[in-house]
One Martini backbone bead per residue (centre of mass of N, CA, C, O) as a GRO file, in nm:
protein
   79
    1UNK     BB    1   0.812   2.669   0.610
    2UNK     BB    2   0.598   2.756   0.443
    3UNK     BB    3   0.677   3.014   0.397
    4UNK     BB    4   0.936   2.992   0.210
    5UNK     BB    5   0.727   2.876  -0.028
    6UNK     BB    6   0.567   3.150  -0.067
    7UNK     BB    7   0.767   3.393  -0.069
    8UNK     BB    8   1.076   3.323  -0.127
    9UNK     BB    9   1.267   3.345   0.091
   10UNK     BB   10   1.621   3.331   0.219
   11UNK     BB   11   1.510   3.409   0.525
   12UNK     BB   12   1.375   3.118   0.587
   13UNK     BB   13   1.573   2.919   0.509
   14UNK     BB   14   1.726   3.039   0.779
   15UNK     BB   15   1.531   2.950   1.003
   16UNK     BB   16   1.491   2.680   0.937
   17UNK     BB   17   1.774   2.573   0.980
   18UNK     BB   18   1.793   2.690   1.273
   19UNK     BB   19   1.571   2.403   1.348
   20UNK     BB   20   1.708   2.143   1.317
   21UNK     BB   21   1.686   2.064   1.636
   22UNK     BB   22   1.392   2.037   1.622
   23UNK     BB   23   1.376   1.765   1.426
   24UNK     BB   24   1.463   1.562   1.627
   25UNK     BB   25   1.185   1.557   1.839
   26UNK     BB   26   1.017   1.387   1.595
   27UNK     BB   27   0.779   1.173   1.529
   28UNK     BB   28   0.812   1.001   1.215
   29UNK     BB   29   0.533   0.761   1.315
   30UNK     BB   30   0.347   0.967   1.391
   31UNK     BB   31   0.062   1.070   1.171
   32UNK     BB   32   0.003   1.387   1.272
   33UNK     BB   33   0.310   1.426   1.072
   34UNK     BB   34   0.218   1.476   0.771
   35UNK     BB   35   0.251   1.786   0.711
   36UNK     BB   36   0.590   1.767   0.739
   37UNK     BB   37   0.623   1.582   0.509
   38UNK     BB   38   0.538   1.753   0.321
   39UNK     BB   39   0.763   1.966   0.345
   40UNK     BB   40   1.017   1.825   0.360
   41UNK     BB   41   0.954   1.729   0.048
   42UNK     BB   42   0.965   2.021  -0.054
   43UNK     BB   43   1.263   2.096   0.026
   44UNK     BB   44   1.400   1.897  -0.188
   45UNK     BB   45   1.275   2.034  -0.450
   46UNK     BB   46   1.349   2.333  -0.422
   47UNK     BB   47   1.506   2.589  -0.558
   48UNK     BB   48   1.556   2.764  -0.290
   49UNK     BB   49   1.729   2.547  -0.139
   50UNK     BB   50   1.911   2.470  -0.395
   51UNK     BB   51   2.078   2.789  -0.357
   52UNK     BB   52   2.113   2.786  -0.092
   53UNK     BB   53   2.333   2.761   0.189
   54UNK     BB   54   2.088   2.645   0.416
   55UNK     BB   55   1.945   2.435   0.215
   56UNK     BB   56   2.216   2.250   0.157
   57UNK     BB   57   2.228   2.171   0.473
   58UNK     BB   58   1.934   2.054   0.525
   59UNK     BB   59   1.871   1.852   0.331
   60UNK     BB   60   2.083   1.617   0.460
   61UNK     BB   61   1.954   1.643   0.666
   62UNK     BB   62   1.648   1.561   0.594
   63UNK     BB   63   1.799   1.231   0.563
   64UNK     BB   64   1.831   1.164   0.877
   65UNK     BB   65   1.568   1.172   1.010
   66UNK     BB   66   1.471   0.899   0.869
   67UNK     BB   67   1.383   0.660   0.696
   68UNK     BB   68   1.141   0.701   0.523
   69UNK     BB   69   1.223   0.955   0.430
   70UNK     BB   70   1.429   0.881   0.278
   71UNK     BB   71   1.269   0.736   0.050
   72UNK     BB   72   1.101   0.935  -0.043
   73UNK     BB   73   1.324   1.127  -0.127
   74UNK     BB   74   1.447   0.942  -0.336
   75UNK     BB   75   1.134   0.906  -0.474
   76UNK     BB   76   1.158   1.256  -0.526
   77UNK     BB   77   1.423   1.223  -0.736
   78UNK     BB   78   1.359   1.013  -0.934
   79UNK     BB   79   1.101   1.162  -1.041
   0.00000   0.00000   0.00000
């Protein structure tokens, strides 16, 4: 997910979304997945994920993720 935000390139955010069965089975509740927390927030902002039709995908699947983090994405999105 890193890599998407780096390069910038389509085919990451293709590959991020392919994985989206993969976000299922983390415990968002956690404290050692704050790293992860923080890559999630920002496909919510990214302009390549709002871009892409895989990321336009993704974004609505990572609101389903947890109700904090649903919180979380709406508070960076008012922001």
């Amino acid at each position: 997910m890193s890599r998407s935000f780096t390069l910038n390139k389509k085919q990451d955010v293709y590959r991020v979304c392919g994985l989206r069965e993969a976000f299922v089975l983390f415990d968002f509740v956690d404290e050692s997945i704050e790293d992860l927390k923080l890559l999630l927030n920002r496909c919510v902002i990214d302009s390549l994920y709002m871009k892409t039709e895989e990321g336009r995908r993704f974004i609505p699947f990572a609101f389903g993720l947890s109700r904090q983090m649903l919180k979380e994405f709406l508070a960076l999105i008012r922001f």
